[in-house]
Amino acid sequence: MNRPAFLRIALLALALGSLAGARATTLTVEIGSGRDRRTIDAAVESRVVLFARNAAALTHAARRAQRRSLRREPPPFGLPVTVLLTDRGRIVGGDRSSRQGETITLAFASVGPLAFPPAYRGLLQEVFEAARPTLDALFGPPARGGSVLVTNFDARIGDRDAVVGGIYLPDNGSGRPEIRFPVYADAFGFKAETAAVNFLHCVLLAYWGADPIPFDAYQEGFVRAVTARAARTPGALPRSLDRSAVEAVLEATYDCSPYYDWWNQRALGAPRFIAPNLRDLPLPPGGSVGGPYLARYLMAGTAWQKVLVEYPSFIAEFRRTYHRSPAAFRSETQLLALAESTLTGLAGPNATVEGQRFSEWHARQAILQARLVPGVRVMNQPFPVLDGLSGSDFGVFVIQTHWFETDARGDETLLAGRGFPIFWDPRFGRFSTSAQDDRMDLAGGYGAIAPNFPRDLAAGQPYRVVVDIPIGDRTARSVLPAGAVATAAQPTPNTFFGTLLGFPAGTYAVNVSWPGGSRTGLPVTEFAFGAAIQDADFLRAQRLTVTVVRVDAGNQVVLRRQVNKGPGPLGLDLRSAEGFQASGSLSSGLSAFGLLAEPFAAYAPDVLGTTPERTLLARWNPARNRFDFFPNTGSLDPGLGFFGRFDAPRPIGFFGRSTARVPVTVALRPGWNLVANPRSTPVDLARLAVVVGSAPPRPYAELVGQALGTEAFEFAPGPPDPASGLPETGTLRPVSRLQPGQAVYVRVFAPEGAALVFGTELEGSGSRSGGAPPRHWRANLRVVGAGSSALAQFGRASGATRGFDPAWDAELPPSAGGLQIAFAGGLFRDVRGFGGQELFVARVTGLVPGARYRVRVEPAAGHPLRFGIRDDRARVDLWAYGQAEYSFAASASEHVLVVTSREQP
Amino acid sequence: MKLGPLSLAVLLAVGLAGCGGGGTGGSDTSIEVSGTVVWLGTGGAPQPPATVQIGDRSVQTEPLSGAFSLPTRPGPVSLLVVYEPPSGSMVSFRFELGELARSTDVGVLPIGRERVTARGRVVDAGTSQPVAGARVRFAGREAATSADGSFVLVEVAYDPDGLNAFFGLEGTVDASGYLPLTFTPSSPAVRGTVDLGDLALSRPGEDTPPPVPANLFGRILPPERAEGTVVELSSGESVIRRFTVGSDRRYGFFVPAGTYRLRAFHPRFGLSAPEEIVTLESPDQVIARDLTLR
């Protein structure tokens, strides 16, 4: 792993003492005791321009990718922000006490450079007047009423796609609150819809006032959720505005409802959405780095919109209490308690959100985990490509990956490196798409691929693809429904789609009901489903009930989930064991362990039930050749091993996802890696699958001495320390069988690292879930030209060999003297076993020199995976999936080409 | 939209057919030099195509991928890429490919608006000692490390507006007795120089796993009296750990943040070390403290 310049920037930030306090996205500008308006304005402008420029750079890559999911050209990017002026650290402005109940009036600057063009001012006034009742209802009254000055602020940030989104100053230095707002316009005139949405946002900042919540998950989330809901409320925006253009603004930075399930990953959570070091110091030139920043803003708004679907006045009621005493709500625990009591006040002690008690619901929303969790984190941010599908496009997704490291101060380092994506088919066999998707280069914390999952894998039906991106020592996983959203053959996107994970093989269907209707029996094929529900009632933001039924078990309901959806389509990632309550015990003294399930909480003390100061955790970091100690050990992902030291046997119980029926992929770096068996049964290390680069999975035992070291080592606690009475040290000894939760060191030689795959429980006993039929496939190799054609077949099958297999292979029929293809050994059909790479050397004879021939490879039976063709004379060397075609001019009567097939065992 | 496999194959075939030489020159060629030219400004193929020249033969890069293939004679090969971007002035980059005896894919050859120097150091991952004589390859450039492990690559293509593409360029390090290493740059150029940092190589034969964790550790001196030394760690009035030093002459404790007293003595030799007070400010702080017996 390389350590980018941002680490140095973070250190520089410390040296300069320029890190802001824990005020989330709210900016502070120190003005001292001076009150010169020009000086203050210059300082404010400098601060917000830097923030806007950095925010633009940090979201550039994600916004560029986002263009492929938005239905129209995205609006200019901007993040409205509150700026607090400070005098030697104290917020400027006398009385900040709440005076809820008063109203805000807007006083627009009418002359001079701070005045807006009259038509634009009219638009903003109209927006405010139209939205005010809705804002009051959703957000509650302003913390303090009175007149707010609104001025024209048009600072350039050097990015044609991004602007300063608007500023709210509770005190502009002359004792007056002020909104500074840009003129959103292009060559065709004002961008009225962009202006309207961003102005609503700024007005809400003015409603909030000078005491923002110190965590972006709440502060940004609340404002974004209400902005989006208000903008969509009929009559809350002027009728002259184009609704679809308003929707485009919301989709760009406020609402990601359709993909919320897919992006709900633990790496999102942070007290501040943009880390202080990335926010406050100029980023390197180039202006295009990555990180989960846009996703954080989108997810926060969407998460709280889910609550508003059930409790429209939730935020208003929350604020009513908060503003009475902001100082009482400065920690995550205090805020969570306030949210719970607010909900209780609205709906009684048994109130739920999406069918879950608030604390449980909150725990599942990664973006709302405002606790600082240092360590390396990786997350995927996928979305389906909907526009421009053609040809063989079936399951085209953009998968963005963010890889970064958070330190104990909350600063984030954007990492650079390489990952090798793994695509798992519905039965957890690895398959490939195209060579460009075989690897993902990440730079500035960001990488992306755009695989097209092929139609042939499930005979044209939707199917589930589990995408693992192992990078460094962490793995990001996405579960995607190939062929279930939009395809070239069915370009109109479905409105309801998703996947099932962790369910045994069987025949399933999905039912969905909403207040105005229902759809039942939506078929699930290969654990994926997609349907076009065009009912306008369905497309509204509302509560849905989704049930998964096992059709081949008398329509038994195997999962019921309530979903508060946003407007438009909905994608779901349905897991069989979502609310798993894990329990167990860790030994006293020093031990090496791993978890058997995936906790929702990312912070180790929350999982282990320890206090931070008594949490002793360590994890070997082969990239740095030393241990990382808590809190820098990151989240306790299943499959990762940790050393822990406890004063007494430690019972642990946490809320999370079971991984019992789902293979766990563990990323391994070159060097020694501490991994742990996440299964509830022992596993033989030699039988685990290992993936190196883009190669097919191979048994651990086969790679020993090549990509892997010859020995793995377990930790054996030593005798009790004479003073503590507990084992404080121990020894490492070779091991071949891993007990549940046992951590071991494995050595990786492969310079690109590797991925270790712990299979399912059932696979561990030697059979596959659901008793899948024996695997096999065959493909035709056809050569056509000069008025004749020839055919041969190659393939792979369980149990076949490289030799002649009567059950699979066939010798070439007697030659008629014309065009003919034979594989080595004179075979018409050559079928080999699964596992590793096979070369099929085909000799084409009977060609007419000078004539042109077309070579075509196409499926004949089953679903062939990826294969390569090398034809030196035709200068062809390609990898393809399913089928391929090229032509050559015969220079002799014979021609040789080589087909390469790589398959997992 | 994405190209399907079939269309990709056709395009590849067409592209290859379209790349078939274009220059003039001798007929005594026997090897092919192939590769891909990347314009760092966009991170993709040069548009319009660039010209690749070896000797008196030249070819245009393939429009979609930037790939090229050019015949030449075995021997030292010098390759020139000339490109005129739609805006800005023409650039040319020369790559010395060394002695080629057989057909070779030279991989990605980046070209950019600017040229910088890339520097770094190759070290042993286990000892942090410099590795001399390692071969470092990056961006079509190659250098050997000197006695202090350092290397310098000159004329490296660069574009400040194409940092994502630049950061994605992969380099390799090879050295006898070490596992090969791949790396990517992670810092932009500062005053014409990119710092690649320390590149750490691992030895394949290092089969000793890491030790158990300790955040307070050290050596016992003098080494010949170390084994058998008892090191006690106290918190307040209580001894909370007692460690007996082994043949590695080291002690280690894994303890929470706090202030501790550290005491070492050798019961057989009657030696002891002066008591030390150590404070761990946080659980991730690591303190190394050697103790000398007297």
XYZ file of N, CA, C and O in Angstrom, chain A residues 2-5 8 64 68 284-286 288 385 387-390 392-393 396 416-418 436-437 441 443 450-452 590 612-618 620 625 627 629-632 643 645 672 710 713 715 721-724 728-729 732 745 747 749 751 856 875 877-878 880-881 883-885, chain B residues 1-6 8-10 12-13 16 19-21 32 69 71 125-127 160-161 163-164 167-168 170 179-188 195-196 199 202-215 239-243 252-257 283-286:
560
model
N 0.503 2.175 -0.759
C 1.273 3.397 -0.784
C 0.617 4.440 0.097
O -0.586 4.460 0.294
N 1.420 5.317 0.586
C 0.927 6.349 1.489
C 0.909 7.660 0.729
O 1.941 8.268 0.490
N -0.258 8.116 0.316
C -0.302 9.292 -0.524
C 0.072 10.565 0.220
O 0.269 10.593 1.430
N 0.044 11.602 -0.585
C 0.468 12.884 -0.058
C -0.458 13.417 1.007
O -0.077 14.237 1.818
N 0.702 13.464 4.441
C 1.593 14.589 4.742
C 0.797 15.877 4.918
O 1.113 16.730 5.723
N -18.684 12.247 -11.701
C -18.473 11.851 -13.095
C -19.143 10.497 -13.357
O -19.799 10.297 -14.368
N -23.771 8.633 -15.267
C -24.294 7.471 -15.974
C -25.583 6.938 -15.353
O -26.217 6.064 -15.903
N -4.061 18.586 -3.609
C -3.094 18.685 -4.701
C -3.785 19.100 -5.994
O -4.981 18.863 -6.168
N -3.035 19.704 -6.901
C -3.638 20.121 -8.163
C -4.170 18.914 -8.916
O -3.729 17.793 -8.722
N -5.092 19.137 -9.758
C -5.683 18.042 -10.512
C -7.173 17.974 -10.241
O -7.959 17.711 -11.127
N -9.260 15.975 -8.806
C -10.079 14.798 -9.014
C -9.592 13.661 -8.145
O -8.782 12.850 -8.554
N -26.334 0.894 -14.781
C -26.350 1.806 -15.923
C -27.674 1.608 -16.645
O -28.050 0.477 -16.987
N -28.965 4.027 -19.195
C -29.093 4.650 -20.509
C -28.089 4.081 -21.492
O -26.990 3.660 -21.115
N -28.479 4.115 -22.756
C -27.553 3.765 -23.835
C -27.222 2.293 -23.908
O -26.201 1.921 -24.481
N -28.064 1.449 -23.358
C -27.770 0.012 -23.402
C -27.943 -0.496 -24.828
O -28.884 -0.125 -25.522
N -27.054 -1.358 -25.241
C -27.143 -1.887 -26.604
C -26.400 -3.207 -26.664
O -25.712 -3.606 -25.715
N -24.980 -6.603 -26.349
C -25.113 -7.690 -25.379
C -25.277 -7.180 -23.952
O -25.166 -7.950 -23.012
N -25.537 -5.882 -23.799
C -25.664 -5.343 -22.436
C -26.813 -6.021 -21.697
O -27.958 -6.008 -22.145
N -25.360 -4.247 -16.662
C -24.246 -3.289 -16.653
C -24.352 -2.429 -15.393
O -25.366 -1.773 -15.162
N -4.021 4.472 -2.329
C -3.827 4.074 -3.725
C -3.366 2.630 -3.754
O -2.601 2.195 -2.898
N -3.821 1.904 -4.706
C -3.410 0.508 -4.827
C -4.220 -0.197 -5.887
O -4.846 0.440 -6.735
N -4.221 -1.490 -5.798
C -4.903 -2.278 -6.822
C -5.722 -3.378 -6.176
O -5.268 -4.045 -5.249
N -10.964 -5.780 -18.702
C -10.824 -4.499 -17.996
C -11.503 -4.509 -16.638
O -11.300 -3.609 -15.836
N -12.348 -5.535 -16.381
C -12.981 -5.626 -15.074
C -12.213 -6.554 -14.138
O -12.629 -6.760 -12.998
N -7.749 -0.352 -10.424
C -6.706 0.516 -9.890
C -7.370 1.638 -9.116
O -8.275 2.301 -9.621
N -6.765 5.184 -7.102
C -5.854 6.302 -6.870
C -6.646 7.395 -6.189
O -7.817 7.591 -6.497
N -16.867 -1.090 -14.691
C -18.237 -1.103 -15.224
C -18.496 -2.433 -15.917
O -18.576 -2.499 -17.140
N -18.633 -3.512 -15.132
C -18.835 -4.819 -15.763
C -20.223 -4.949 -16.384
O -21.182 -4.337 -15.931
N -20.279 -5.748 -17.413
C -21.552 -6.142 -18.018
C -21.741 -7.623 -17.708
O -21.134 -8.483 -18.337
N -4.277 -13.000 27.019
C -4.023 -12.736 25.607
C -4.581 -13.876 24.763
O -4.334 -15.048 25.048
N -13.392 2.087 25.811
C -12.262 2.347 24.912
C -10.918 2.285 25.626
O -9.947 1.748 25.093
N -10.876 2.825 26.847
C -9.572 2.876 27.527
C -9.096 1.495 27.983
O -7.912 1.305 28.258
N -10.013 0.527 28.089
C -9.616 -0.826 28.498
C -9.610 -1.788 27.313
O -9.501 -3.001 27.499
N -9.769 -1.270 26.103
C -9.797 -2.146 24.932
C -8.376 -2.367 24.429
O -7.717 -1.429 23.976
N -7.928 -3.579 24.556
C -6.586 -3.932 24.075
C -6.744 -4.868 22.882
O -7.037 -6.051 23.028
N -6.574 -4.309 21.717
C -6.688 -5.072 20.476
C -5.464 -4.771 19.624
O -4.951 -3.639 19.637
N -5.013 -5.758 18.896
C -3.876 -5.539 18.001
C -4.063 -6.404 16.770
O -4.638 -7.494 16.837
N -1.753 -7.451 13.192
C -0.504 -7.302 12.460
C -0.768 -6.661 11.108
O -1.684 -7.052 10.374
N 4.729 -3.695 8.543
C 5.621 -4.583 9.274
C 5.582 -4.329 10.780
O 6.611 -4.358 11.460
N 2.499 -4.060 14.371
C 1.105 -4.169 14.800
C 0.405 -2.814 14.708
O 1.015 -1.773 14.977
N -2.505 -1.037 16.729
C -3.191 -1.191 18.011
C -4.496 -0.403 17.996
O -4.605 0.634 17.330
N -5.476 -0.897 18.764
C -6.712 -0.155 18.908
C -6.392 1.273 19.352
O -5.530 1.443 20.212
N -7.024 2.294 18.806
C -8.235 2.237 17.964
C -7.962 2.095 16.469
O -8.896 2.172 15.674
N -6.690 1.924 16.086
C -6.375 1.907 14.661
C -6.589 0.542 14.009
O -6.166 0.327 12.882
N -5.514 -9.946 17.884
C -5.092 -10.284 19.229
C -5.886 -9.398 20.185
O -6.041 -8.196 19.948
N -6.668 -8.727 24.523
C -6.249 -9.035 25.894
C -7.361 -8.548 26.818
O -7.735 -7.367 26.801
N 2.718 -11.576 6.242
C 1.952 -12.330 7.219
C 0.609 -11.660 7.474
O 0.548 -10.473 7.760
N 4.479 -21.980 3.357
C 4.290 -23.410 3.605
C 3.577 -23.697 4.916
O 2.966 -24.742 5.061
N 0.291 -20.463 11.233
C 0.608 -20.563 12.660
C -0.565 -20.084 13.506
O -1.178 -19.060 13.211
N -1.907 -19.179 17.538
C -1.382 -18.668 18.797
C -1.814 -19.596 19.926
O -3.002 -19.897 20.069
N 0.744 -15.584 33.726
C 1.734 -14.636 34.237
C 1.682 -14.708 35.766
O 0.598 -14.678 36.364
N 2.853 -14.806 36.434
C 2.830 -14.933 37.896
C 2.140 -13.768 38.585
O 1.593 -13.933 39.682
N 2.136 -12.612 37.937
C 1.533 -11.448 38.586
C 0.049 -11.342 38.281
O -0.765 -11.144 39.188
N -0.326 -11.461 37.035
C -1.736 -11.263 36.682
C -2.557 -12.537 36.789
O -3.784 -12.484 36.871
N -0.313 -13.928 29.411
C -0.005 -12.622 28.832
C 0.866 -12.743 27.589
O 1.066 -11.774 26.874
N 1.430 -13.896 27.378
C 2.223 -14.148 26.170
C 1.802 -15.519 25.655
O 0.814 -16.093 26.103
N 3.667 -19.403 18.955
C 3.022 -19.654 17.678
C 3.443 -21.041 17.205
O 4.625 -21.382 17.244
N -1.984 -17.011 11.595
C -1.155 -16.275 10.643
C -1.005 -17.091 9.371
O -0.638 -18.277 9.433
N 0.839 -16.802 5.411
C 1.862 -16.027 4.716
C 1.516 -15.944 3.234
O 1.185 -16.952 2.616
N 2.958 -14.825 -0.532
C 4.106 -14.427 -1.335
C 3.688 -13.597 -2.553
O 4.463 -12.804 -3.054
N 2.914 -10.976 -4.946
C 3.096 -9.535 -4.744
C 1.797 -8.754 -4.828
O 1.682 -7.690 -4.250
N -15.817 -18.573 -35.264
C -16.831 -18.159 -34.286
C -16.860 -19.177 -33.143
O -16.865 -20.383 -33.372
N -3.108 -12.668 -35.796
C -2.815 -11.582 -34.846
C -3.991 -11.314 -33.915
O -4.363 -10.168 -33.658
N -5.522 -12.069 -30.163
C -5.276 -12.557 -28.800
C -6.307 -11.862 -27.916
O -6.144 -10.703 -27.554
N -7.391 -12.554 -27.660
C -8.482 -11.878 -26.964
C -9.088 -12.771 -25.901
O -8.930 -13.986 -25.921
N -12.879 -13.393 -24.069
C -14.287 -13.096 -24.323
C -15.135 -13.896 -23.364
O -14.661 -14.828 -22.701
N -16.379 -13.533 -23.296
C -17.312 -14.271 -22.479
C -18.408 -14.811 -23.378
O -19.006 -14.062 -24.142
N -19.245 -15.810 -26.221
C -19.021 -15.961 -27.646
C -18.018 -14.933 -28.134
O -17.806 -13.893 -27.512
N -17.418 -15.251 -29.280
C -16.456 -14.348 -29.889
C -16.370 -14.677 -31.368
O -16.723 -15.782 -31.806
N -15.882 -13.741 -32.118
C -15.828 -13.946 -33.560
C -14.690 -13.109 -34.137
O -14.443 -11.993 -33.690
N -21.874 2.991 -25.362
C -22.131 1.976 -24.348
C -21.010 0.967 -24.360
O -20.134 1.000 -25.196
N -21.051 0.051 -23.436
C -20.009 -0.975 -23.377
C -19.997 -1.790 -24.652
O -21.016 -2.030 -25.253
N -18.832 -2.248 -24.989
C -18.714 -3.113 -26.153
C -18.942 -4.540 -25.718
O -18.393 -4.997 -24.733
N -19.762 -5.230 -26.444
C -19.930 -6.647 -26.184
C -18.711 -7.395 -26.650
O -17.881 -6.863 -27.396
N -18.580 -8.644 -26.227
C -17.401 -9.419 -26.606
C -17.247 -9.543 -28.107
O -16.146 -9.455 -28.639
N -18.407 -9.711 -28.776
C -18.329 -9.909 -30.213
C -17.826 -8.645 -30.893
O -16.899 -8.669 -31.693
N -16.231 -6.309 -29.564
C -14.851 -6.061 -29.153
C -13.897 -6.870 -30.022
O -12.867 -6.369 -30.476
N -14.288 -8.110 -30.268
C -13.445 -8.966 -31.092
C -13.333 -8.416 -32.504
O -12.250 -8.374 -33.096
N -14.460 -7.962 -33.020
C -14.439 -7.418 -34.384
C -13.583 -6.166 -34.431
O -12.736 -5.981 -35.293
N -11.243 -5.383 -32.446
C -9.853 -5.744 -32.265
C -9.268 -6.211 -33.575
O -8.174 -5.804 -33.970
N -10.055 -7.035 -34.271
C -9.563 -7.544 -35.546
C -9.377 -6.404 -36.533
O -8.349 -6.288 -37.212
N -6.452 -4.249 -35.438
C -5.166 -4.870 -35.735
C -4.876 -4.799 -37.223
O -3.755 -4.532 -37.640
N -3.601 -1.541 -38.148
C -2.318 -1.158 -37.570
C -1.150 -1.755 -38.336
O -0.016 -1.631 -37.907
N -1.450 -2.392 -39.367
C -0.409 -3.205 -39.997
C 0.674 -2.428 -40.701
O 0.805 -2.433 -41.914
N 1.501 -1.772 -39.961
C 2.654 -1.103 -40.553
C 2.230 0.121 -41.295
O 1.153 0.464 -41.396
N 8.336 -8.644 -32.916
C 7.300 -7.621 -32.814
C 7.421 -6.922 -31.464
O 7.594 -7.585 -30.443
N 1.566 -2.279 -32.514
C 2.453 -3.417 -32.723
C 3.335 -3.084 -33.908
O 2.847 -2.649 -34.944
N 6.956 -4.246 -36.124
C 8.044 -5.208 -36.313
C 9.409 -4.521 -36.248
O 9.537 -3.352 -36.596
N 12.048 -5.092 3.627
C 10.876 -4.903 4.496
C 11.149 -5.340 5.921
O 10.571 -4.796 6.871
N 12.018 -6.316 6.087
C 12.265 -6.823 7.425
C 13.236 -5.969 8.217
O 13.061 -5.774 9.420
N 14.243 -5.438 7.528
C 15.297 -4.722 8.246
C 15.305 -3.230 7.986
O 16.019 -2.493 8.651
N -0.419 17.422 -14.779
C -1.069 17.798 -13.520
C -2.591 17.714 -13.593
O -3.252 17.623 -12.565
N -3.144 17.728 -14.809
C -4.600 17.596 -14.932
C -5.022 16.140 -15.101
O -6.208 15.861 -15.276
N -3.990 13.496 -12.917
C -3.367 12.792 -11.785
C -3.968 11.418 -11.551
O -3.280 10.494 -11.146
N -5.282 11.288 -11.811
C -5.875 9.968 -11.617
C -5.202 8.948 -12.512
O -4.933 7.821 -12.107
N -1.624 8.403 -11.116
C -1.620 7.585 -9.900
C -1.944 6.123 -10.207
O -1.690 5.245 -9.397
N -2.553 5.872 -11.341
C -2.865 4.496 -11.701
C -1.724 3.773 -12.389
O -1.819 2.580 -12.640
N 1.440 1.728 -12.869
C 2.018 0.724 -11.981
C 3.494 0.515 -12.313
O 3.871 0.387 -13.475
N 10.954 -11.094 -3.185
C 9.727 -11.220 -3.955
C 9.544 -9.953 -4.779
O 9.837 -8.853 -4.304
N 9.040 -10.092 -6.026
C 8.812 -8.884 -6.813
C 7.741 -8.010 -6.166
O 6.850 -8.494 -5.466
N 7.845 -6.724 -6.423
C 6.919 -5.765 -5.809
C 6.297 -4.907 -6.907
O 6.982 -4.527 -7.856
N 5.012 -4.646 -6.787
C 4.394 -3.650 -7.651
C 4.020 -2.432 -6.818
O 3.751 -2.552 -5.625
N 4.016 -1.284 -7.453
C 3.675 -0.060 -6.716
C 3.033 0.930 -7.664
O 3.122 0.797 -8.888
N 2.345 1.890 -7.095
C 1.813 3.008 -7.863
C 2.221 4.299 -7.171
O 2.401 4.309 -5.960
N 2.371 5.376 -7.935
C 2.731 6.635 -7.279
C 1.531 7.152 -6.495
O 0.388 6.833 -6.813
N 1.809 7.930 -5.488
C 0.705 8.440 -4.683
C 0.853 9.918 -4.373
O 0.029 10.464 -3.657
N 1.884 10.526 -4.905
C 2.067 11.948 -4.639
C 2.209 12.674 -5.970
O 2.833 12.156 -6.893
N 1.649 13.837 -6.054
C 1.870 14.623 -7.267
C 3.299 15.167 -7.299
O 4.012 15.107 -6.293
N 7.939 11.976 -5.665
C 8.564 11.155 -4.632
C 7.807 9.830 -4.527
O 6.646 9.805 -4.119
N 8.457 8.752 -4.906
C 7.818 7.436 -4.833
C 7.992 6.807 -3.455
O 7.478 5.706 -3.210
N 10.144 1.814 -1.083
C 9.496 0.624 -1.619
C 10.127 -0.564 -0.909
O 11.324 -0.814 -1.039
N 10.115 -7.882 0.285
C 10.112 -8.984 1.241
C 10.931 -10.145 0.701
O 10.966 -10.383 -0.503
N 11.526 -10.886 1.610
C 12.251 -12.095 1.213
C 11.292 -13.285 1.266
O 10.505 -13.395 2.207
N 11.363 -14.173 0.286
C 10.456 -15.322 0.302
C 10.738 -16.280 1.440
O 9.859 -16.989 1.897
N 11.935 -16.301 1.923
C 12.282 -17.319 2.907
C 12.022 -16.936 4.346
O 12.335 -17.683 5.257
N 11.456 -15.757 4.548
C 11.216 -15.317 5.932
C 9.980 -16.000 6.476
O 8.871 -15.506 6.401
N 10.167 -17.168 7.022
C 9.020 -17.955 7.451
C 8.689 -17.779 8.916
O 7.834 -18.472 9.443
N 9.377 -16.902 9.580
C 9.075 -16.683 10.991
C 7.899 -15.724 11.104
O 7.969 -14.607 10.608
N 6.824 -16.155 11.737
C 5.680 -15.252 11.850
C 5.983 -14.103 12.805
O 6.936 -14.166 13.587
N 5.166 -13.066 12.743
C 5.393 -11.923 13.633
C 5.273 -12.341 15.093
O 4.679 -13.374 15.412
N 5.785 -11.521 15.990
C 5.701 -11.842 17.412
C 4.286 -11.598 17.922
O 3.406 -11.172 17.185
N 4.060 -11.865 19.192
C 2.776 -11.486 19.800
C 2.847 -9.991 20.112
O 3.927 -9.424 20.248
N 1.695 -9.339 20.208
C 1.729 -7.878 20.337
C 2.206 -7.409 21.708
O 1.961 -8.050 22.726
N 2.897 -6.300 21.673
C 3.321 -5.636 22.910
C 3.421 -4.147 22.618
O 3.962 -3.759 21.581
N 2.878 -3.342 23.493
C 2.980 -1.892 23.289
C 3.987 -1.246 24.233
O 4.224 -0.053 24.176
N 2.159 -5.163 41.492
C 2.831 -5.714 40.310
C 1.749 -6.381 39.462
O 1.025 -7.266 39.939
N 1.639 -5.942 38.216
C 0.559 -6.485 37.385
C 1.068 -7.454 36.311
O 0.294 -8.211 35.747
N 2.366 -7.414 36.027
C 2.930 -8.353 35.060
C 4.338 -8.719 35.531
O 5.062 -7.888 36.109
N 4.716 -9.955 35.245
C 6.082 -10.375 35.542
C 6.556 -11.212 34.353
O 5.969 -12.251 34.061
N 7.587 -10.731 33.675
C 8.036 -11.341 32.419
C 9.459 -11.878 32.619
O 10.343 -11.159 33.083
N 8.298 -7.789 26.746
C 7.180 -7.060 26.138
C 5.923 -7.188 26.971
O 5.654 -8.241 27.558
N 5.154 -6.108 27.052
C 3.872 -6.103 27.754
C 2.813 -5.481 26.844
O 3.105 -4.565 26.065
N 1.599 -5.979 26.987
C 0.464 -5.441 26.233
C -0.521 -4.935 27.272
O -1.253 -5.709 27.896
N -0.491 -3.640 27.501
C -1.231 -3.071 28.635
C -2.012 -1.832 28.202
O -1.698 -1.194 27.198
N -3.044 -1.491 28.974
C -3.831 -0.296 28.657
C -3.026 0.979 28.924
O -1.962 0.942 29.554
N -3.585 2.091 28.463
C -2.950 3.376 28.741
C -2.869 3.580 30.254
O -3.760 3.168 31.002
N -4.022 3.725 24.110
C -3.745 2.301 23.886
C -2.949 2.029 22.613
O -2.374 0.944 22.485
N -2.934 2.978 21.684
C -2.177 2.723 20.460
C -0.766 3.298 20.520
O -0.017 3.205 19.553
N -0.409 3.873 21.656
C 0.958 4.361 21.774
C 1.900 3.179 22.021
O 1.544 2.238 22.734
N 3.055 3.231 21.434
C 4.033 2.153 21.594
C 5.298 2.754 22.196
O 5.795 3.771 21.707
